Amino acid sequence: MKPKPPLKEIVIDQLVPGMFVVEMDLPWYRTPFLFHKRLIKDAETVRLMKQHGIRTVTIDTSKGVDLPVQADRRPPSAPDDRSVDSPEGSAGKQAHAGATGPVEARARQLYAEAQQTMERIFADLEQGVPPPPAATKTVVSNILAHLLDDRTGLLTQLALAKIKQFDRSLAGHGLDTCILSLIVGVECGLREESLAPLGAGALLHDAGYVRLPRNLVRRRWDCTESERALLEQHSTLGLAMLADQSDLQEEVKRIVTEHHERSDGSGFPGKLAGEAISQAARIVGVVDLYDGMVSRRSGRPAMLPHDAIRQLFLAGERGQFEKSLVEIVIRSIGVYPVGSLVRLNTGEQAVVVGVNPEQRLKPRVKITGGPQGESYTDPLDVDLATQAQDRSVRSVLRVLDPGQERVNIAMYLDDPPSQAA
């Protein structure tokens, strides 16, 4: 008799605790789960899956119980793979961390000081003076120290910078890429000795652009094929600028060189693929693309953060990036990133002011207007992940364009939290 295959498709009503799911019949962004591979630990998870419209799942009988479930068969212990196959990574510790009061002020000050340092570094680079490693080390160390206490504050400063500044400078883009890359690096489980070069490389990843015509760099999103070929030299130009710095870690130089390489071999300058690209460069590559899409550039408007997230997901589907890495980036930034304008199921309008990585479809929001289009004098702060169950439960219905709705997002991100619901 042939052995039964370990994979088996079943209907949702057959799913019970102890089974190990490897696939669902809906894409991840339409479910409450970032990762579909999971051990079903309780009936509540099954109920949640049914509630979101999942009808069939594929189970792996080699990792969990099979059909029919025997009453005396105990489910296996949950694998300790939270950094890969579960949303319960380090983000959960900061799921409800908010940028309030002194914490918000510290984030604002840290961001401003880091921005000033980066502007000086890039001014020196334009004069042919390489950055002292101590300068980038200080920026990275300060960011990491703050991320341990508060993530939302720095994400808010990033969102404000995108709104208030047109044609963000190379220094500003480097800083934003650094912050997001470090958040992703923490989610990936990197140790401090790996996070330090990741941050430094992210700060300097576009250093080579200072060796190219400034007007060309500013319109790099709208250029000819020959101009594109010239722009692509910035990776090798950046390496040449830093090559003689013996006190700069090799991983930093690899990030500068490899951040435009792609997992499918379609990138540049070396057409590297897969693990031939350093892990840090792969992280910076995804974050660099996202930050570029949500920034206002000459010749190209900024993309809505939610739309940029969708583009990252599609890039992962095409094989340009590892799917698992894209999923971690999305978990870190949020399906509805800070600064997004959304319509709730109640008809109310709200601005996303915080993300809940463990429940990525339920961000923290500031409700700014009612279902009839009326503006609220006192916006209401609501954490969609921790609403009282005895009240009408709010959820995000769709994303809105602040330009079309004529909403000044910065006004709500700058404000301290108001009354909570």
GROMACS .gro file of N, CA and C in nm, residues 89-196:
model
  324
   89GLY      N    1   0.679   3.765   1.641
   89GLY     CA    2   0.819   3.799   1.658
   89GLY      C    3   0.836   3.914   1.754
   90SER      N    4   0.951   3.979   1.745
   90SER     CA    5   0.981   4.086   1.839
   90SER      C    6   0.888   4.204   1.824
   91ALA      N    7   0.819   4.213   1.708
   91ALA     CA    8   0.727   4.325   1.689
   91ALA      C    9   0.617   4.325   1.792
   92GLY      N   10   0.579   4.204   1.837
   92GLY     CA   11   0.470   4.196   1.932
   92GLY      C   12   0.497   4.270   2.059
   93LYS      N   13   0.624   4.279   2.098
   93LYS     CA   14   0.658   4.348   2.221
   93LYS      C   15   0.627   4.496   2.212
   94GLN      N   16   0.623   4.549   2.084
   94GLN     CA   17   0.600   4.690   2.067
   94GLN      C   18   0.469   4.715   1.994
   95ALA      N   19   0.382   4.616   1.993
   95ALA     CA   20   0.260   4.627   1.913
   95ALA      C   21   0.178   4.748   1.948
   96HIS      N   22   0.175   4.784   2.075
   96HIS     CA   23   0.090   4.894   2.115
   96HIS      C   24   0.170   5.014   2.164
   97ALA      N   25   0.300   5.016   2.128
   97ALA     CA   26   0.381   5.129   2.171
   97ALA      C   27   0.340   5.252   2.094
   98GLY      N   28   0.310   5.358   2.161
   98GLY     CA   29   0.268   5.480   2.094
   98GLY      C   30   0.367   5.591   2.117
   99ALA      N   31   0.368   5.688   2.022
   99ALA     CA   32   0.457   5.802   2.034
   99ALA      C   33   0.383   5.912   2.107
  100THR      N   34   0.390   5.912   2.238
  100THR     CA   35   0.314   6.010   2.315
  100THR      C   36   0.406   6.086   2.408
  101GLY      N   37   0.372   6.212   2.432
  101GLY     CA   38   0.441   6.295   2.530
  101GLY      C   39   0.591   6.297   2.511
  102PRO      N   40   0.668   6.272   2.621
  102PRO     CA   41   0.814   6.278   2.615
  102PRO      C   42   0.874   6.184   2.511
  103VAL      N   43   0.812   6.068   2.492
  103VAL     CA   44   0.864   5.973   2.395
  103VAL      C   45   0.856   6.032   2.255
  104GLU      N   46   0.744   6.094   2.223
  104GLU     CA   47   0.727   6.158   2.093
  104GLU      C   48   0.829   6.270   2.074
  105ALA      N   49   0.852   6.348   2.179
  105ALA     CA   50   0.949   6.457   2.172
  105ALA      C   51   1.090   6.403   2.147
  106ARG      N   52   1.124   6.292   2.213
  106ARG     CA   53   1.256   6.232   2.192
  106ARG      C   54   1.272   6.184   2.049
  107ALA      N   55   1.167   6.124   1.994
  107ALA     CA   56   1.173   6.077   1.856
  107ALA      C   57   1.194   6.194   1.761
  108ARG      N   58   1.124   6.303   1.785
  108ARG     CA   59   1.137   6.421   1.700
  108ARG      C   60   1.278   6.479   1.707
  109GLN      N   61   1.333   6.487   1.829
  109GLN     CA   62   1.468   6.540   1.846
  109GLN      C   63   1.572   6.448   1.783
  110LEU      N   64   1.558   6.318   1.806
  110LEU     CA   65   1.650   6.221   1.749
  110LEU      C   66   1.651   6.229   1.597
  111TYR      N   67   1.533   6.237   1.539
  111TYR     CA   68   1.522   6.242   1.394
  111TYR      C   69   1.588   6.369   1.339
  112ALA      N   70   1.563   6.482   1.404
  112ALA     CA   71   1.620   6.609   1.359
  112ALA      C   72   1.773   6.608   1.369
  113GLU      N   73   1.825   6.556   1.478
  113GLU     CA   74   1.971   6.551   1.495
  113GLU      C   75   2.034   6.456   1.394
  114ALA      N   76   1.971   6.342   1.371
  114ALA     CA   77   2.023   6.247   1.274
  114ALA      C   78   2.021   6.307   1.133
  115GLN      N   79   1.914   6.382   1.102
  115GLN     CA   80   1.903   6.447   0.972
  115GLN      C   81   2.018   6.547   0.953
  116GLN      N   82   2.049   6.625   1.055
  116GLN     CA   83   2.158   6.721   1.046
  116GLN      C   84   2.293   6.651   1.025
  117THR      N   85   2.314   6.542   1.097
  117THR     CA   86   2.438   6.466   1.080
  117THR      C   87   2.450   6.413   0.938
  118MET      N   88   2.340   6.360   0.886
  118MET     CA   89   2.342   6.305   0.751
  118MET      C   90   2.366   6.413   0.645
  119GLU      N   91   2.310   6.531   0.664
  119GLU     CA   92   2.334   6.640   0.569
  119GLU      C   93   2.482   6.677   0.568
  120ARG      N   94   2.546   6.677   0.685
  120ARG     CA   95   2.690   6.708   0.691
  120ARG      C   96   2.771   6.599   0.622
  121ILE      N   97   2.733   6.474   0.645
  121ILE     CA   98   2.805   6.362   0.584
  121ILE      C   99   2.798   6.371   0.432
  122PHE      N  100   2.680   6.398   0.377
  122PHE     CA  101   2.667   6.404   0.232
  122PHE      C  102   2.730   6.530   0.174
  123ALA      N  103   2.734   6.638   0.251
  123ALA     CA  104   2.805   6.757   0.206
  123ALA      C  105   2.955   6.727   0.194
  124ASP      N  106   3.008   6.653   0.291
  124ASP     CA  107   3.149   6.613   0.285
  124ASP      C  108   3.175   6.518   0.168
  125LEU      N  109   3.082   6.426   0.145
  125LEU     CA  110   3.098   6.333   0.033
  125LEU      C  111   3.107   6.407  -0.100
  126GLU      N  112   3.028   6.512  -0.114
  126GLU     CA  113   3.033   6.591  -0.237
  126GLU      C  114   3.169   6.657  -0.257
  127GLN      N  115   3.239   6.680  -0.146
  127GLN     CA  116   3.372   6.739  -0.153
  127GLN      C  117   3.482   6.633  -0.158
  128GLY      N  118   3.441   6.507  -0.167
  128GLY     CA  119   3.538   6.399  -0.175
  128GLY      C  120   3.590   6.352  -0.041
  129VAL      N  121   3.525   6.395   0.067
  129VAL     CA  122   3.568   6.356   0.202
  129VAL      C  123   3.482   6.240   0.251
  130PRO      N  124   3.539   6.122   0.270
  130PRO     CA  125   3.460   6.007   0.317
  130PRO      C  126   3.412   6.029   0.460
  131PRO      N  127   3.299   5.970   0.496
  131PRO     CA  128   3.244   5.992   0.631
  131PRO      C  129   3.324   5.917   0.736
  132PRO      N  130   3.349   5.978   0.850
  132PRO     CA  131   3.414   5.904   0.959
  132PRO      C  132   3.319   5.799   1.013
  133PRO      N  133   3.364   5.676   1.029
  133PRO     CA  134   3.275   5.570   1.080
  133PRO      C  135   3.207   5.606   1.211
  134ALA      N  136   3.273   5.689   1.292
  134ALA     CA  137   3.214   5.727   1.421
  134ALA      C  138   3.083   5.803   1.402
  135ALA      N  139   3.074   5.882   1.294
  135ALA     CA  140   2.952   5.961   1.271
  135ALA      C  141   2.834   5.871   1.240
  136THR      N  142   2.852   5.777   1.147
  136THR     CA  143   2.742   5.687   1.113
  136THR      C  144   2.711   5.593   1.230
  137LYS      N  145   2.816   5.555   1.304
  137LYS     CA  146   2.794   5.467   1.419
  137LYS      C  147   2.706   5.533   1.523
  138THR      N  148   2.727   5.663   1.546
  138THR     CA  149   2.646   5.735   1.644
  138THR      C  150   2.501   5.741   1.601
  139VAL      N  151   2.477   5.771   1.473
  139VAL     CA  152   2.340   5.778   1.422
  139VAL      C  153   2.270   5.643   1.441
  140VAL      N  154   2.338   5.536   1.400
  140VAL     CA  155   2.278   5.402   1.408
  140VAL      C  156   2.254   5.363   1.554
  141SER      N  157   2.350   5.389   1.641
  141SER     CA  158   2.335   5.353   1.782
  141SER      C  159   2.217   5.425   1.846
  142ASN      N  160   2.202   5.554   1.816
  142ASN     CA  161   2.092   5.631   1.872
  142ASN      C  162   1.957   5.579   1.823
  143ILE      N  163   1.950   5.544   1.695
  143ILE     CA  164   1.825   5.492   1.640
  143ILE      C  165   1.789   5.359   1.705
  144LEU      N  166   1.888   5.270   1.716
  144LEU     CA  167   1.862   5.139   1.776
  144LEU      C  168   1.817   5.152   1.921
  145ALA      N  169   1.882   5.241   1.995
  145ALA     CA  170   1.844   5.260   2.135
  145ALA      C  171   1.701   5.308   2.146
  146HIS      N  172   1.660   5.396   2.055
  146HIS     CA  173   1.523   5.448   2.061
  146HIS      C  174   1.422   5.341   2.018
  147LEU      N  175   1.458   5.259   1.921
  147LEU     CA  176   1.365   5.157   1.873
  147LEU      C  177   1.328   5.057   1.982
  148LEU      N  178   1.416   5.039   2.079
  148LEU     CA  179   1.386   4.946   2.188
  148LEU      C  180   1.269   4.996   2.272
  149ASP      N  181   1.252   5.128   2.279
  149ASP     CA  182   1.145   5.186   2.360
  149ASP      C  183   1.024   5.226   2.277
  150ASP      N  184   1.048   5.271   2.155
  150ASP     CA  185   0.939   5.329   2.076
  150ASP      C  186   0.969   5.317   1.928
  151ARG      N  187   0.882   5.250   1.857
  151ARG     CA  188   0.895   5.239   1.712
  151ARG      C  189   0.804   5.339   1.642
  152THR      N  190   0.685   5.359   1.695
  152THR     CA  191   0.586   5.443   1.629
  152THR      C  192   0.635   5.586   1.612
  153GLY      N  193   0.708   5.638   1.712
  153GLY     CA  194   0.756   5.775   1.704
  153GLY      C  195   0.842   5.800   1.583
  154LEU      N  196   0.934   5.708   1.554
  154LEU     CA  197   1.021   5.724   1.438
  154LEU      C  198   0.945   5.704   1.308
  155LEU      N  199   0.850   5.609   1.306
  155LEU     CA  200   0.768   5.592   1.186
  155LEU      C  201   0.686   5.717   1.159
  156THR      N  202   0.641   5.784   1.264
  156THR     CA  203   0.566   5.909   1.248
  156THR      C  204   0.655   6.017   1.188
  157GLN      N  205   0.779   6.027   1.235
  157GLN     CA  206   0.870   6.127   1.180
  157GLN      C  207   0.899   6.100   1.033
  158LEU      N  208   0.909   5.974   0.994
  158LEU     CA  209   0.928   5.939   0.854
  158LEU      C  210   0.809   5.985   0.771
  159ALA      N  211   0.688   5.958   0.821
  159ALA     CA  212   0.567   5.996   0.748
  159ALA      C  213   0.559   6.148   0.733
  160LEU      N  214   0.592   6.221   0.838
  160LEU     CA  215   0.589   6.366   0.832
  160LEU      C  216   0.690   6.419   0.731
  161ALA      N  217   0.809   6.359   0.727
  161ALA     CA  218   0.912   6.403   0.633
  161ALA      C  219   0.864   6.385   0.489
  162LYS      N  220   0.794   6.274   0.463
  162LYS     CA  221   0.745   6.250   0.328
  162LYS      C  222   0.639   6.353   0.288
  163ILE      N  223   0.558   6.395   0.384
  163ILE     CA  224   0.450   6.490   0.356
  163ILE      C  225   0.504   6.631   0.339
  164LYS      N  226   0.596   6.671   0.425
  164LYS     CA  227   0.639   6.810   0.430
  164LYS      C  228   0.750   6.844   0.332
  165GLN      N  229   0.826   6.745   0.287
  165GLN     CA  230   0.942   6.774   0.202
  165GLN      C  231   0.922   6.721   0.062
  166PHE      N  232   0.945   6.809  -0.035
  166PHE     CA  233   0.940   6.769  -0.176
  166PHE      C  234   1.081   6.736  -0.221
  167ASP      N  235   1.095   6.632  -0.303
  167ASP     CA  236   1.225   6.592  -0.357
  167ASP      C  237   1.325   6.570  -0.243
  168ARG      N  238   1.293   6.476  -0.157
  168ARG     CA  239   1.374   6.444  -0.039
  168ARG      C  240   1.520   6.427  -0.077
  169SER      N  241   1.610   6.482   0.001
  169SER     CA  242   1.753   6.478  -0.028
  169SER      C  243   1.807   6.336  -0.014
  170LEU      N  244   1.927   6.314  -0.071
  170LEU     CA  245   1.992   6.184  -0.056
  170LEU      C  246   2.017   6.153   0.091
  171ALA      N  247   2.051   6.257   0.168
  171ALA     CA  248   2.075   6.238   0.311
  171ALA      C  249   1.947   6.195   0.382
  172GLY      N  250   1.836   6.260   0.349
  172GLY     CA  251   1.708   6.225   0.411
  172GLY      C  252   1.663   6.086   0.372
  173HIS      N  253   1.680   6.052   0.245
  173HIS     CA  254   1.643   5.918   0.199
  173HIS      C  255   1.729   5.813   0.268
  174GLY      N  256   1.858   5.843   0.287
  174GLY     CA  257   1.946   5.749   0.356
  174GLY      C  258   1.903   5.727   0.500
  175LEU      N  259   1.863   5.835   0.567
  175LEU     CA  260   1.818   5.824   0.706
  175LEU      C  261   1.691   5.742   0.715
  176ASP      N  262   1.594   5.771   0.629
  176ASP     CA  263   1.468   5.697   0.633
  176ASP      C  264   1.489   5.549   0.603
  177THR      N  265   1.575   5.522   0.504
  177THR     CA  266   1.605   5.383   0.470
  177THR      C  267   1.673   5.312   0.586
  178CYS      N  268   1.759   5.384   0.657
  178CYS     CA  269   1.827   5.327   0.774
  178CYS      C  270   1.727   5.288   0.882
  179ILE      N  271   1.636   5.378   0.915
  179ILE     CA  272   1.539   5.350   1.022
  179ILE      C  273   1.454   5.229   0.988
  180LEU      N  274   1.400   5.227   0.867
  180LEU     CA  275   1.315   5.115   0.827
  180LEU      C  276   1.395   4.985   0.819
  181SER      N  277   1.518   4.992   0.769
  181SER     CA  278   1.601   4.871   0.758
  181SER      C  279   1.633   4.814   0.896
  182LEU      N  280   1.658   4.901   0.993
  182LEU     CA  281   1.686   4.853   1.128
  182LEU      C  282   1.563   4.788   1.190
  183ILE      N  283   1.445   4.847   1.165
  183ILE     CA  284   1.322   4.786   1.215
  183ILE      C  285   1.305   4.646   1.155
  184VAL      N  286   1.330   4.635   1.025
  184VAL     CA  287   1.319   4.505   0.958
  184VAL      C  288   1.426   4.410   1.009
  185GLY      N  289   1.547   4.461   1.030
  185GLY     CA  290   1.655   4.377   1.081
  185GLY      C  291   1.623   4.318   1.217
  186VAL      N  292   1.563   4.399   1.303
  186VAL     CA  293   1.520   4.350   1.434
  186VAL      C  294   1.415   4.240   1.416
  187GLU      N  295   1.322   4.262   1.323
  187GLU     CA  296   1.219   4.161   1.296
  187GLU      C  297   1.280   4.031   1.243
  188CYS      N  298   1.390   4.044   1.168
  188CYS     CA  299   1.457   3.926   1.113
  188CYS      C  300   1.539   3.852   1.218
  189GLY      N  301   1.549   3.910   1.338
  189GLY     CA  302   1.623   3.845   1.444
  189GLY      C  303   1.773   3.870   1.440
  190LEU      N  304   1.817   3.975   1.369
  190LEU     CA  305   1.960   4.003   1.360
  190LEU      C  306   2.013   4.050   1.496
  191ARG      N  307   2.135   4.010   1.526
  191ARG     CA  308   2.200   4.054   1.649
  191ARG      C  309   2.260   4.193   1.629
  192GLU      N  310   2.300   4.255   1.739
  192GLU     CA  311   2.351   4.392   1.733
  192GLU      C  312   2.472   4.403   1.642
  193GLU      N  313   2.559   4.300   1.641
  193GLU     CA  314   2.678   4.307   1.557
  193GLU      C  315   2.643   4.305   1.408
  194SER      N  316   2.524   4.256   1.374
  194SER     CA  317   2.478   4.260   1.235
  194SER      C  318   2.394   4.383   1.207
  195LEU      N  319   2.325   4.434   1.308
  195LEU     CA  320   2.242   4.552   1.289
  195LEU      C  321   2.326   4.677   1.265
  196ALA      N  322   2.442   4.686   1.329
  196ALA     CA  323   2.526   4.806   1.315
  196ALA      C  324   2.570   4.828   1.170
   0.00000   0.00000   0.00000
